[in-house]
Coordinates of C-alpha atoms and ligand atoms in Angstrom, one line a residue:
X986 CA 119.5 84.1 86.0
X987 CA 119.9 83.5 89.6
X988 CA 123.6 83.9 89.5
X989 CA 125.2 86.5 91.8
X990 CA 124.6 89.6 89.6
X991 CA 124.6 93.0 91.1
X992 CA 121.1 93.6 89.7
X993 CA 118.5 91.8 91.7
X994 CA 116.2 89.6 89.6
X995 CA 113.2 91.8 90.3
X996 CA 114.6 94.7 88.6
X997 CA 115.1 92.7 85.5
X998 CA 111.6 91.5 85.6
X999 CA 110.4 95.1 86.0
X1000 CA 112.2 96.1 82.9
X1001 CA 110.3 93.7 80.7
X1002 CA 107.0 94.5 82.1
X1003 CA 105.8 97.5 80.1
X1004 CA 102.2 98.4 79.8
X1005 CA 101.8 96.8 76.4
X1006 CA 101.3 93.3 77.9
X1007 CA 97.6 93.6 77.7
X1008 CA 97.2 92.2 81.1
X1009 CA 94.1 93.8 82.7
X1010 CA 96.0 94.8 85.8
X1011 CA 98.5 96.5 83.6
X1012 CA 96.0 98.7 82.0
X1013 CA 96.1 102.1 83.7
X1014 CA 92.6 102.2 84.9
X1015 CA 91.9 99.3 87.2
X1016 CA 88.3 98.1 86.6
X1017 CA 86.6 100.4 89.2
X1018 CA 83.5 98.7 90.4
X1019 CA 80.4 100.8 89.8
X1020 CA 79.6 103.0 92.8
X1021 CA 83.1 102.6 94.2
X1022 CA 83.9 106.2 93.5
X1023 CA 80.8 107.6 95.1
X1024 CA 81.2 105.3 98.1
X1025 CA 84.8 106.5 98.5
X1026 CA 83.9 110.1 98.5
X1027 CA 81.2 109.5 101.0
X1028 CA 83.4 107.6 103.3
X1029 CA 86.0 110.4 103.1
X1030 CA 83.4 113.1 103.9
X1031 CA 81.4 111.2 106.5
X1032 CA 83.7 111.8 109.5
X1033 CA 83.5 115.5 108.9
X1034 CA 79.9 116.0 108.1
X1035 CA 79.5 118.7 110.7
X1036 CA 82.3 120.7 109.4
X1037 CA 81.1 120.4 105.9
X1038 CA 77.8 121.9 107.1
X1039 CA 79.4 124.8 108.8
X1040 CA 81.5 125.5 105.8
X1041 CA 78.4 125.4 103.6
X1042 CA 76.6 127.8 106.0
X1043 CA 79.5 130.2 105.9
X1044 CA 79.4 130.3 102.1
X1045 CA 75.6 130.8 102.0
X1046 CA 76.0 133.9 104.4
X1047 CA 79.0 135.2 102.4
X1048 CA 77.2 135.0 99.1
X1049 CA 74.1 136.8 100.7
X1050 CA 76.4 139.7 101.7
X1051 CA 78.1 139.8 98.3
X1052 CA 74.9 139.8 96.3
X1053 CA 73.4 142.6 98.3
X1054 CA 75.7 145.1 96.4
X1055 CA 73.7 145.7 93.1
X1056 CA 70.4 145.8 95.1
X1057 CA 71.8 148.7 97.1
X1058 CA 72.8 150.4 93.9
X1059 CA 69.3 150.0 92.4
X1060 CA 68.0 151.5 95.7
X1061 CA 70.4 154.3 95.5
X1062 CA 69.5 155.2 91.9
X1063 CA 65.7 154.9 92.3
X1064 CA 65.1 156.0 95.8
X1065 CA 68.2 157.5 97.5
X1066 CA 69.2 159.9 94.7
X1067 CA 65.7 161.4 94.3
X1068 CA 65.5 161.7 98.1
X1069 CA 68.8 163.4 98.2
X1070 CA 67.5 165.8 95.6
X1071 CA 64.7 166.5 97.8
X1072 CA 67.2 167.3 100.6
X1073 CA 66.7 163.9 102.4
X1074 CA 70.3 162.7 103.0
X1075 CA 69.3 159.7 105.1
X1076 CA 68.7 157.1 102.4
X1077 CA 71.9 157.8 100.7
X1078 CA 73.9 157.6 103.9
X1079 CA 72.0 154.4 104.8
X1080 CA 73.0 152.8 101.4
X1081 CA 76.6 153.8 101.7
X1082 CA 76.9 152.5 105.3
X1083 CA 74.9 149.4 104.2
X1084 CA 77.3 148.8 101.3
X1085 CA 80.3 149.1 103.5
X1086 CA 78.8 146.8 106.1
X1087 CA 77.9 144.2 103.4
X1088 CA 81.5 144.3 102.0
X1089 CA 83.1 144.0 105.4
X1090 CA 80.7 141.0 106.3
X1091 CA 81.5 139.4 103.0
X1092 CA 85.2 139.7 103.6
X1093 CA 85.1 138.3 107.1
X1094 CA 82.8 135.5 106.1
X1095 CA 85.0 134.7 103.1
X1096 CA 88.1 134.5 105.4
X1097 CA 86.2 132.1 107.7
X1098 CA 84.9 130.0 104.7
X1099 CA 88.4 129.7 103.2
X1100 CA 90.0 128.6 106.4
X1101 CA 87.2 126.0 107.2
X1102 CA 87.1 124.6 103.8
X1103 CA 90.9 124.4 103.6
X1104 CA 90.9 122.4 106.8
X1105 CA 88.3 120.0 105.5
X1106 CA 90.2 119.5 102.3
X1107 CA 93.5 119.0 104.0
X1108 CA 92.0 116.4 106.2
X1109 CA 90.5 114.6 103.2
X1110 CA 93.8 114.5 101.5
X1111 CA 95.6 113.2 104.5
X1112 CA 93.1 110.5 104.9
X1113 CA 93.3 109.6 101.3
X1114 CA 97.1 109.5 101.2
X1115 CA 97.2 107.3 104.2
X1116 CA 94.5 105.0 102.8
X1117 CA 96.4 104.5 99.5
X1118 CA 99.6 103.7 101.3
X1119 CA 98.1 101.3 103.9
X1120 CA 95.9 99.6 101.2
X1121 CA 98.7 99.2 98.7
X1122 CA 101.0 97.9 101.4
X1123 CA 98.3 95.3 102.5
X1124 CA 97.7 94.0 99.1
X1125 CA 99.1 90.7 98.3
X1126 CA 102.4 90.0 96.5
X1127 CA 100.6 88.9 93.3
X1128 CA 99.0 92.3 93.0
X1129 CA 102.4 94.0 93.2
X1130 CA 103.8 91.7 90.7
X1131 CA 101.2 93.0 88.3
X1132 CA 100.6 96.6 89.3
X1133 CA 103.9 98.3 88.8
X1134 CA 105.3 100.5 91.5
X1135 CA 105.3 103.3 88.9
X1136 CA 101.5 103.0 88.8
X1137 CA 101.2 103.1 92.6
X1138 CA 103.4 106.2 92.7
X1139 CA 101.2 107.9 90.1
X1140 CA 98.1 107.1 92.2
X1141 CA 99.6 108.7 95.3
X1142 CA 101.2 111.6 93.5
X1143 CA 99.5 112.8 90.2
X1144 CA 96.0 111.6 91.2
X1145 CA 96.1 112.9 94.8
X1146 CA 97.5 116.1 93.3
X1147 CA 94.6 116.5 91.0
X1148 CA 92.2 116.2 93.9
X1149 CA 94.3 118.6 95.9
X1150 CA 94.0 121.1 93.1
X1151 CA 90.3 120.7 93.0
X1152 CA 89.8 120.9 96.7
X1153 CA 92.2 123.8 97.2
X1154 CA 91.6 125.9 94.2
X1155 CA 88.7 124.7 92.1
X1156 CA 85.9 123.5 94.4
X1157 CA 85.4 126.7 96.4
X1158 CA 85.0 128.7 93.2
X1159 CA 82.8 126.0 91.6
X1160 CA 80.4 126.0 94.4
X1161 CA 80.6 129.8 94.7
X1162 CA 79.7 130.2 91.0
X1163 CA 76.7 127.8 91.3
X1164 CA 75.5 129.3 94.4
X1165 CA 75.8 132.9 93.2
X1166 CA 73.9 131.8 90.1
X1167 CA 71.1 130.7 92.2
X1168 CA 71.1 133.9 94.3
X1169 CA 71.3 136.1 91.3
X1170 CA 68.5 134.3 89.4
X1171 CA 66.2 134.7 92.3
X1172 CA 67.1 138.3 92.8
X1173 CA 66.7 139.2 89.2
X1174 CA 63.3 137.4 89.0
X1175 CA 62.3 139.3 92.1
X1176 CA 63.5 142.6 90.7
X1177 CA 61.9 142.2 87.4
X1178 CA 60.1 139.0 86.2
X1179 CA 60.8 139.7 82.5
X1180 CA 64.5 140.5 82.7
X1181 CA 64.9 137.7 85.2
X1182 CA 63.3 135.3 82.7
X1183 CA 65.7 136.3 79.9
X1184 CA 68.7 135.7 82.2
X1185 CA 67.3 132.4 83.4
X1186 CA 66.5 131.4 79.9
X1187 CA 70.2 131.9 78.9
X1188 CA 71.0 129.0 81.3
X1189 CA 69.5 126.6 78.9
X1190 CA 72.1 126.9 76.1
X1191 CA 74.8 127.6 78.8
X1192 CA 73.9 124.3 80.5
X1193 CA 74.0 122.5 77.2
X1194 CA 77.4 124.0 76.5
X1195 CA 78.7 123.0 79.9
X1196 CA 77.4 119.5 79.6
X1197 CA 78.9 118.9 76.1
X1198 CA 82.2 120.4 77.4
X1199 CA 82.1 118.1 80.4
X1200 CA 81.5 115.0 78.2
X1201 CA 84.2 115.8 75.7
X1202 CA 86.8 117.1 78.3
X1203 CA 86.1 114.1 80.5
X1204 CA 87.1 111.8 77.6
X1205 CA 90.2 113.9 77.0
X1206 CA 91.1 114.1 80.6
X1207 CA 90.9 110.4 81.1
X1208 CA 93.2 109.9 78.2
X1209 CA 95.5 112.7 79.5
X1210 CA 95.8 111.1 83.0
X1211 CA 96.5 107.7 81.3
X1212 CA 99.2 109.3 79.2
X1213 CA 100.9 111.0 82.1
X1214 CA 100.7 107.8 84.1
X1215 CA 102.4 106.0 81.3
X1216 CA 105.2 108.7 81.3
X1217 CA 105.7 108.3 85.0
X1218 CA 105.7 104.5 84.9
X1219 CA 108.3 104.5 82.1
X1220 CA 110.5 106.8 84.0
X1221 CA 110.3 105.0 87.3
X1222 CA 110.8 101.6 85.7
X1223 CA 113.8 102.8 83.7
X1224 CA 115.4 104.3 86.7
X1225 CA 114.7 101.3 89.0
X1226 CA 116.2 99.1 86.4
X1227 CA 119.1 101.4 85.5
X1228 CA 121.7 98.6 85.8
X1229 CA 120.1 96.2 83.3
X1230 CA 119.4 99.3 81.1
X1231 CA 123.1 100.0 81.1
X1232 CA 124.1 96.5 80.8
X1233 CA 122.0 95.9 77.8
X1234 CA 122.4 99.3 76.1
X1235 CA 118.7 100.0 76.3
X1236 CA 119.2 103.7 76.5
X1237 CA 118.4 104.4 72.8
X1238 CA 115.3 102.2 72.7
X1239 CA 114.1 103.6 76.1
X1240 CA 114.6 107.1 74.7
X1241 CA 112.4 106.2 71.6
X1242 CA 109.8 104.6 73.9
X1243 CA 109.8 107.6 76.2
X1244 CA 109.5 110.0 73.3
X1245 CA 106.4 108.2 72.0
X1246 CA 104.8 108.4 75.5
X1247 CA 105.8 112.0 76.0
X1248 CA 104.3 113.0 72.7
X1249 CA 101.1 111.1 73.5
X1250 CA 100.9 113.1 76.7
X1251 CA 101.5 116.4 74.9
X1252 CA 98.8 115.6 72.3
X1253 CA 96.2 114.9 74.9
X1254 CA 97.2 118.1 76.6
X1255 CA 96.6 119.9 73.3
X1256 CA 93.2 118.3 72.9
X1257 CA 92.2 119.4 76.4
X1258 CA 93.1 123.1 75.7
X1259 CA 91.2 122.9 72.4
X1260 CA 88.0 121.8 74.3
X1261 CA 88.6 124.6 76.7
X1262 CA 89.0 127.2 73.9
X1263 CA 85.6 126.0 72.2
X1264 CA 83.9 126.2 75.6
X1265 CA 85.2 129.7 76.5
X1266 CA 84.2 131.1 73.0
X1267 CA 80.8 129.5 73.0
X1268 CA 79.9 130.5 76.4
X1269 CA 81.0 134.1 75.9
X1270 CA 78.8 134.4 72.8
X1271 CA 75.8 133.2 74.8
X1272 CA 76.6 135.6 77.7
X1273 CA 77.1 138.7 75.6
X1274 CA 74.0 138.1 73.5
X1275 CA 72.0 137.8 76.8
X1276 CA 73.5 141.1 78.2
X1277 CA 72.7 142.8 74.8
X1278 CA 69.2 141.7 74.9
X1279 CA 68.6 142.7 78.4
X1280 CA 70.1 146.2 77.8
X1281 CA 68.2 146.6 74.6
X1282 CA 64.9 145.5 76.1
X1283 CA 65.5 147.2 79.4
X1284 CA 66.3 150.5 77.7
X1285 CA 63.0 150.5 75.8
X1286 CA 61.1 149.9 79.0
X1287 CA 63.0 152.5 80.9
X1288 CA 62.2 154.9 78.0
X1289 CA 58.4 154.1 78.3
X1290 CA 58.8 154.3 82.0
X1291 CA 57.7 150.6 82.7
X1292 CA 61.1 149.9 84.3
X1293 CA 63.1 151.8 86.9
X1294 CA 66.6 152.9 85.8
X1295 CA 68.0 151.5 89.0
X1296 CA 66.6 148.1 88.4
X1297 CA 68.0 148.0 84.9
X1298 CA 71.4 149.1 86.4
X1299 CA 71.2 146.3 89.0
X1300 CA 70.2 143.8 86.4
X1301 CA 73.2 144.6 84.3
X1302 CA 75.5 144.5 87.2
X1303 CA 74.1 141.1 88.2
X1304 CA 74.4 139.8 84.8
X1305 CA 78.1 140.8 84.7
X1306 CA 78.6 139.0 88.1
X1307 CA 76.8 135.9 86.6
X1308 CA 78.8 135.7 83.5
X1309 CA 82.2 137.0 84.6
X1310 CA 83.3 133.7 86.2
X1311 CA 82.2 131.8 83.2
X1312 CA 85.6 131.4 81.6
X1313 CA 87.0 130.3 85.0
X1314 CA 84.0 127.9 85.3
X1315 CA 85.6 126.0 82.4
X1316 CA 88.9 125.8 84.4
X1317 CA 87.1 124.7 87.5
X1318 CA 85.3 122.1 85.5
X1319 CA 88.7 121.0 84.1
X1320 CA 90.1 120.4 87.6
X1321 CA 86.8 118.8 88.5
X1322 CA 87.1 116.5 85.5
X1323 CA 90.7 115.5 86.2
X1324 CA 90.0 115.1 89.9
X1325 CA 87.0 112.9 89.1
X1326 CA 89.1 110.7 86.8
X1327 CA 91.8 110.5 89.4
X1328 CA 89.3 109.7 92.2
X1329 CA 87.9 106.9 90.0
X1330 CA 91.4 105.3 89.6
X1331 CA 92.1 105.7 93.2
X1332 CA 88.8 104.1 94.1
X1333 CA 89.7 101.3 91.7
X1334 CA 92.9 100.7 93.6
X1335 CA 91.2 100.9 97.0
X1336 CA 88.5 98.5 95.8
X1337 CA 91.2 95.8 95.2
X1338 CA 90.9 93.1 97.8
X1339 CA 94.0 91.1 98.9
X1340 CA 94.1 87.7 97.3
X1341 CA 95.8 86.5 100.6
X1342 CA 93.1 87.7 103.1
X1343 CA 93.4 88.0 106.8
X1344 CA 91.5 85.3 108.7
X1345 CA 88.2 86.4 110.2
X1346 CA 88.7 84.0 113.1
X1347 CA 92.4 83.7 113.5
X1348 CA 93.9 80.8 115.3
X1349 CA 97.1 80.7 117.4
X1350 CA 100.0 78.2 116.9
X1351 CA 100.0 75.6 119.6
X1352 CA 102.4 75.8 122.5
X1353 CA 104.9 78.6 123.5
X1354 CA 107.5 79.7 121.1
X1355 CA 110.4 78.8 123.5
X1356 CA 109.1 75.1 123.5
X1357 CA 109.1 75.1 119.7
X1358 CA 112.4 76.3 118.2
X1359 CA 111.2 74.8 114.9
X1360 CA 107.7 73.8 113.7
X1361 CA 106.4 71.2 111.4
X1362 CA 105.4 72.3 107.8
X1363 CA 103.0 70.1 105.8
X1364 CA 101.9 70.5 102.2
X1365 CA 98.6 68.7 102.2
X1366 CA 97.4 67.9 98.6
X1367 CA 98.5 71.3 97.5
X1368 CA 98.0 72.4 93.9
X1369 CA 99.1 75.9 92.8
X1370 CA 98.9 78.0 89.7
X1371 CA 99.8 81.6 89.4
X1372 CA 97.0 83.8 88.2
X1373 CA 98.6 83.8 84.8
X1374 CA 100.0 80.7 83.4
X1375 CA 99.6 77.0 84.0
X1376 CA 99.9 74.9 87.1
X1377 CA 103.3 75.2 88.8
X1378 CA 102.6 72.6 91.5
X1379 CA 100.4 69.7 90.5
X1380 CA 99.3 67.9 93.6
X1381 CA 102.1 68.4 96.1
X1382 CA 102.4 66.5 99.3
X1383 CA 105.4 67.1 101.7
X1384 CA 106.1 67.0 105.4
X1385 CA 109.0 68.9 106.9
X1386 CA 109.5 67.8 110.5
X1387 CA 110.1 70.4 113.0
X1388 CA 113.9 71.4 113.2
X1389 CA 114.8 69.8 110.0
X1390 CA 117.0 71.6 107.5
X1391 CA 115.9 70.8 104.0
X1392 CA 117.8 71.8 100.9
X1393 CA 115.8 72.1 97.6
X1394 CA 117.6 71.9 94.4
X1395 CA 116.3 71.6 90.8
X1396 CA 116.5 73.3 87.5
X1397 CA 115.4 76.8 86.9
X1398 CA 111.6 77.2 86.9
X1399 CA 111.1 73.9 88.7
X1400 CA 109.0 75.6 91.3
X1401 CA 111.5 76.0 94.2
X1402 CA 110.7 79.6 94.8
X1403 CA 107.0 78.9 94.4
X1404 CA 107.2 76.3 97.2
X1405 CA 109.0 78.8 99.3
X1406 CA 106.4 81.5 98.7
X1407 CA 103.6 79.2 99.6
X1408 CA 105.3 78.5 103.0
X1409 CA 105.7 82.2 103.6
X1410 CA 102.1 82.6 102.5
X1411 CA 102.8 85.1 99.7
X1412 CA 100.1 83.2 97.9
X1413 CA 97.4 80.7 98.9
X1414 CA 97.3 77.3 97.3
X1415 CA 94.8 76.9 94.5
X1416 CA 93.7 73.7 96.2
X1417 CA 94.8 71.9 99.3
X1418 CA 96.4 73.3 102.5
X1419 CA 99.7 74.4 103.9
X1420 CA 99.9 73.6 107.6
X1421 CA 102.2 75.0 110.3
X1422 CA 102.1 72.7 113.3
X1423 CA 98.8 71.6 112.1
X1424 CA 97.2 75.0 111.6
X1425 CA 96.3 76.1 108.1
X1426 CA 98.3 79.2 107.2
X1427 CA 95.1 80.9 106.1
X1428 CA 93.9 80.8 109.7
X1429 CA 97.0 82.6 111.1
X1430 CA 96.9 86.3 111.7
X1431 CA 99.6 88.2 109.9
X1432 CA 101.7 88.8 113.1
X1433 CA 101.5 85.3 114.2
X1434 CA 102.5 84.1 110.7
X1435 CA 105.4 86.5 110.5
X1436 CA 106.7 85.4 113.8
X1437 CA 106.4 81.8 112.5
X1438 CA 107.9 82.0 109.0
X1439 CA 110.5 84.3 107.7
X1440 CA 111.8 84.3 104.1
X1441 CA 115.2 85.6 103.1
X1442 CA 115.6 86.2 99.4
X1443 CA 118.3 87.1 97.1
X1444 CA 117.4 90.7 96.9
X1445 CA 118.3 91.5 100.6
X1446 CA 116.6 94.8 100.4
X1447 CA 117.8 97.5 102.7
X1448 CA 115.4 100.3 103.8
X1449 CA 116.6 103.8 104.4
X1450 CA 117.8 104.1 107.9
X1451 CA 120.8 102.8 109.7
X1452 CA 122.4 99.4 109.6
X1453 CA 121.2 98.7 113.1
X1454 CA 117.6 99.7 112.2
X1455 CA 117.8 97.4 109.2
X1456 CA 118.9 94.4 111.3
X1457 CA 116.2 95.3 113.8
X1458 CA 113.5 95.1 111.2
X1459 CA 112.4 91.7 112.3
X1460 CA 112.3 92.8 116.0
X1461 CA 112.0 96.6 116.4
X1462 CA 112.3 96.3 120.1
X1463 CA 115.7 94.7 120.0
X1464 CA 118.5 96.3 122.1
X1465 CA 121.7 97.5 120.5
X1466 CA 123.5 94.6 122.3
X1467 CA 121.1 92.1 120.8
X1468 CA 121.6 93.7 117.4
X1469 CA 125.4 93.5 117.7
X1470 CA 125.2 89.9 119.0
X1471 CA 123.2 88.9 115.9
X1472 CA 125.7 90.5 113.6
X1473 CA 128.6 88.9 115.3
X1474 CA 127.0 85.4 115.2
X1475 CA 126.5 85.9 111.4
X1476 CA 130.0 87.3 110.8
X1477 CA 128.7 90.7 109.7
X1478 CA 130.2 92.6 112.7
X1479 CA 133.6 93.3 111.3
X1480 CA 132.4 94.9 108.1
X1481 CA 129.7 96.9 109.9
X1482 CA 132.2 98.1 112.5
X1483 CA 134.5 99.3 109.6
X1484 CA 131.7 101.5 108.1
X1485 CA 132.1 105.2 108.7
X1486 CA 129.5 105.4 111.5
X1487 CA 129.5 101.7 112.3
X1488 CA 126.0 100.4 113.2
X1489 CA 124.7 104.0 112.8
X1490 CA 125.7 104.3 109.2
X1491 CA 122.9 105.5 107.0
X1492 CA 122.6 102.7 104.3
X1493 CA 121.0 105.1 101.8
X1494 CA 123.6 107.8 102.0
X1495 CA 126.5 105.4 101.8
X1496 CA 124.5 102.6 100.1
X1497 CA 127.1 102.2 97.5
X1498 CA 129.6 101.0 100.2
X1499 CA 127.5 98.1 101.2
X1500 CA 128.0 95.3 98.7
X1501 CA 125.5 92.7 97.6
X1502 CA 127.1 90.1 99.7
X1503 CA 127.2 92.4 102.8
X1504 CA 123.6 93.2 102.2
X1505 CA 122.9 89.4 102.4
X1506 CA 124.8 89.2 105.7
X1507 CA 122.6 92.0 107.1
X1508 CA 119.6 90.1 105.9
X1509 CA 120.8 87.0 107.8
X1510 CA 121.4 89.0 110.9
X1511 CA 117.9 90.3 110.5
X1512 CA 116.5 86.9 110.2
X1513 CA 118.5 85.6 113.2
X1514 CA 117.2 88.5 115.4
X1515 CA 113.6 87.8 114.1
X1516 CA 114.0 84.4 115.4
X1517 CA 111.3 82.5 113.3
X1518 CA 110.3 78.9 113.8
X1519 CA 110.5 78.4 110.1
X1520 CA 113.3 80.0 108.0
X1521 CA 113.4 80.0 104.2
X1522 CA 116.5 81.0 102.4
X1523 CA 115.8 81.5 98.7
X1524 CA 119.2 81.9 96.9
X1525 CA 120.0 84.0 100.0
X1526 CA 123.7 83.1 99.7
X1527 CA 124.1 83.8 96.0
X1528 CA 125.9 87.1 96.4
X1529 CA 128.4 85.8 99.0
X1530 CA 131.8 85.1 97.7
X1531 CA 133.5 81.7 97.6
X1532 CA 136.5 82.6 99.8
X1533 CA 134.0 83.5 102.5
X1534 CA 132.4 80.2 102.1
X1535 CA 133.5 78.8 105.4
X1536 CA 132.2 81.9 107.1
X1537 CA 128.9 81.6 105.2
X1538 CA 128.6 78.0 106.3
X1539 CA 129.0 79.1 109.9
X1540 CA 126.6 81.9 109.5
X1541 CA 124.1 79.5 107.9
X1542 CA 124.6 76.9 110.7
X1543 CA 124.0 79.7 113.3
X1544 CA 120.9 81.0 111.7
X1545 CA 119.4 77.6 111.0
X1546 CA 120.1 76.1 114.5
X1547 CA 117.0 74.4 115.9
X1548 CA 114.6 75.9 113.3
X1549 CA 112.9 74.2 110.5
X1550 CA 114.6 75.5 107.4
X1551 CA 114.2 75.4 103.7
X1552 CA 117.3 76.3 101.9
X1553 CA 117.1 76.8 98.1
X1554 CA 120.6 77.1 96.6
X1555 CA 122.3 76.5 93.4
X1556 CA 125.6 76.2 95.1
X1557 CA 126.0 72.6 96.3
X1558 CA 128.3 73.4 99.2
X1559 CA 125.4 75.0 100.9
X1560 CA 123.4 71.9 100.4
X1561 CA 125.8 69.8 102.4
X1562 CA 124.8 71.3 105.7
X1563 CA 121.2 70.1 105.1
X1564 CA 119.6 67.0 106.8
X1565 CA 117.6 66.2 103.8
X1566 CA 117.7 67.1 100.1
X1567 CA 114.8 67.4 97.8
X1568 CA 115.2 67.5 94.1
X1569 CA 112.5 69.3 92.3
X1570 CA 111.5 69.0 88.6
X1571 CA 108.4 70.6 87.0
X1572 CA 106.7 71.0 90.3
X1573 CA 107.3 67.5 91.6
X1574 CA 109.8 66.0 94.0
X1575 CA 111.8 63.6 92.1
X1576 CA 114.4 62.6 94.7
X1577 CA 114.3 62.9 98.5
X1578 CA 116.9 61.7 101.0
X1579 CA 119.9 62.7 103.1
X1580 CA 122.7 64.3 101.1
X1581 CA 124.9 61.1 101.6
X1582 CA 122.1 58.8 100.3
X1583 CA 121.5 60.9 97.2
X1584 CA 125.2 61.3 96.5
X1585 CA 125.7 57.6 96.8
X1586 CA 122.8 56.9 94.4
X1587 CA 122.4 57.2 90.7
X1588 CA 119.8 60.0 90.5
X1589 CA 120.1 63.6 89.3
X1590 CA 121.6 64.9 92.6
X1591 CA 124.4 62.4 92.3
X1592 CA 125.1 63.6 88.7
X1593 CA 125.0 67.2 89.9
X1594 CA 127.3 66.5 92.8
X1595 CA 129.8 64.6 90.6
X1596 CA 129.9 67.5 88.2
X1597 CA 130.4 70.0 91.0
X1598 CA 133.2 67.9 92.6
X1599 CA 134.9 67.7 89.2
X1600 CA 134.7 71.4 88.8
X1601 CA 136.4 71.9 92.1
X1602 CA 139.3 69.6 91.3
Ligands
ATP2399 N1 104.7 85.6 89.6 C1 104.5 84.6 88.7 N2 103.5 84.7 87.8 C2 103.3 83.7 86.9 N3 104.1 82.7 86.7 C3 105.2 82.6 87.6 C4 105.4 83.6 88.7 N4 106.6 83.3 89.3 C5 107.0 82.1 88.8 N5 106.2 81.7 87.8 C6 106.4 80.5 87.0 O1 106.3 79.4 87.9 C7 107.3 78.4 87.6 C8 108.2 78.1 88.8 O2 108.8 79.3 89.1 P1 109.7 79.4 90.4 O3 110.2 80.8 90.6 O4 109.1 78.7 91.5 O5 111.1 78.5 89.9 P2 112.4 78.2 90.7 O6 112.5 76.8 90.7 O7 112.4 79.0 91.8 O8 113.5 78.7 89.6 P3 114.9 79.5 89.8 O9 115.8 78.3 90.1 O10 115.1 80.0 88.5 O11 114.7 80.5 90.9 C9 108.1 79.0 86.4 O12 107.7 78.3 85.2 C10 107.7 80.4 86.4 O13 107.7 80.9 85.0
MG2400 MG1 113.7 80.7 92.4

């Protein structure tokens, strides 16, 4: 499992972590605490309250200008035309000029409104993307072990995109429709109470229609966004784990899985369209019936002269304006629905709190760094269990004196990596304390902790950027000379110098040229430059080849000098450089001594060592 394969262990784990595990974290919708969505929305809008107010005012004015049109038509028919017949041209000219002015004002105001609202929505999206990234990055390792990277990607792409669609395309129209409905109702009631009442009455069935559509579409949309997230997760996981996929001939099985997920997404899409069609047809029936009623009743009243023709014309024009956007209203509601579902999921993610929280009153490590090349690590009555599964460390006491190099060996699953992760504070103990020079790790602020403890793992991840940048990760202010010095000491300089652009080689573009072993050397140089008081190497030499063993030993000796070090290695040659060896079984230390003592004894380590010697012979 921990052998030097080209595929890092994490990728293999990813591959068998599909969403059917039933783990609550693995379900698409994180349990979003009640009120979290509203709170998120408020906090996003709070800093731009003034601009939201200005935007709203612009829209109010723009709608007033737009809705003046039919009123002017009514005035033209009932007053201006008769006056014109009586040779009074004034009113008609006034109407024409007024109409033009209103149209011009509406245009200018609309321009201002669109620009203002676009700026608001861009800022909201900017803020939200930043928050998702910062928050996800700050969440503890145990969260990331459960919440797959595919899901995180889906949060910051599909879900943010749904919000973008609403903000950029839907929301303005939605607000415009609602606002114009209010304006038009008031104007209709004012023009003619009876006709206005008929129009307003049509809102009752329309509202019922919209509500039922919202309810049903909401359900469908939630299903749809879960379905699309599953498609993305499957895709990302498969491509991330492409090596094990190939190695185990998983292609056909993956194809089948993907087809099922893809189909499910397609079906939910179909359901969404069906709801939409129902809504459009239903609302049109209501709209057209109302228009027919108004025309019929209005015509009767015009005939018996209880209604002016211009008022009827204006009423019909207003009704058209009222009902025209009704199809689109369904669409806006769609984007509103999916944005609401997305926002809920984002709020769920943002409501997650790190299980390894920052201290509220951080403490500093005693003394200056230069006086403490290494620091003492103490496990004080520690017990530890992962969130899922039983206790991995049952009551664990251990003192690692400052500057000591401790090798930890033991069978797979014994708890070696768990021990290491507790020292690096990827997790907090379930009970007891882990102390660094007497200070509980929980009381150290993140920067202080990272200066104190660095963990190098088998994965030796390289970030996009140059080799030099990757080495400088642990100390971004390092000079080029310091970077090269670190590489030289580790024995990585020669291969780096041989790369096409030397230290400036982009590791992503030519990533294929950097082997797993070379990646580990870069990781060593990185750790050396970071210069932590406590260094943990978890299988960090597993990809380094045997012929390079002596060089590796030298590199290790260099990187460990003076520090407190925990070295976890299956290869016993690496263990020989240790001052002390711990043999771990089932979360307990079963042997503890210098390599020489243990080899001379009769315990497990002596057996292991004998077998290893024999294998070399
Ligand atoms: N993230 C996790 N969630 C739940 N259980 C875990 C997790 N990581 C490890 N475990 C369990 O904890 C136990 C100890 O695991 P650990 O990784 O510490 O073993 P190890 O000694 O490092 O093994 P190896 O030599 O294979 O690396 C194992 O039983 C493992 O299944
Ligand atoms: Mg391990």
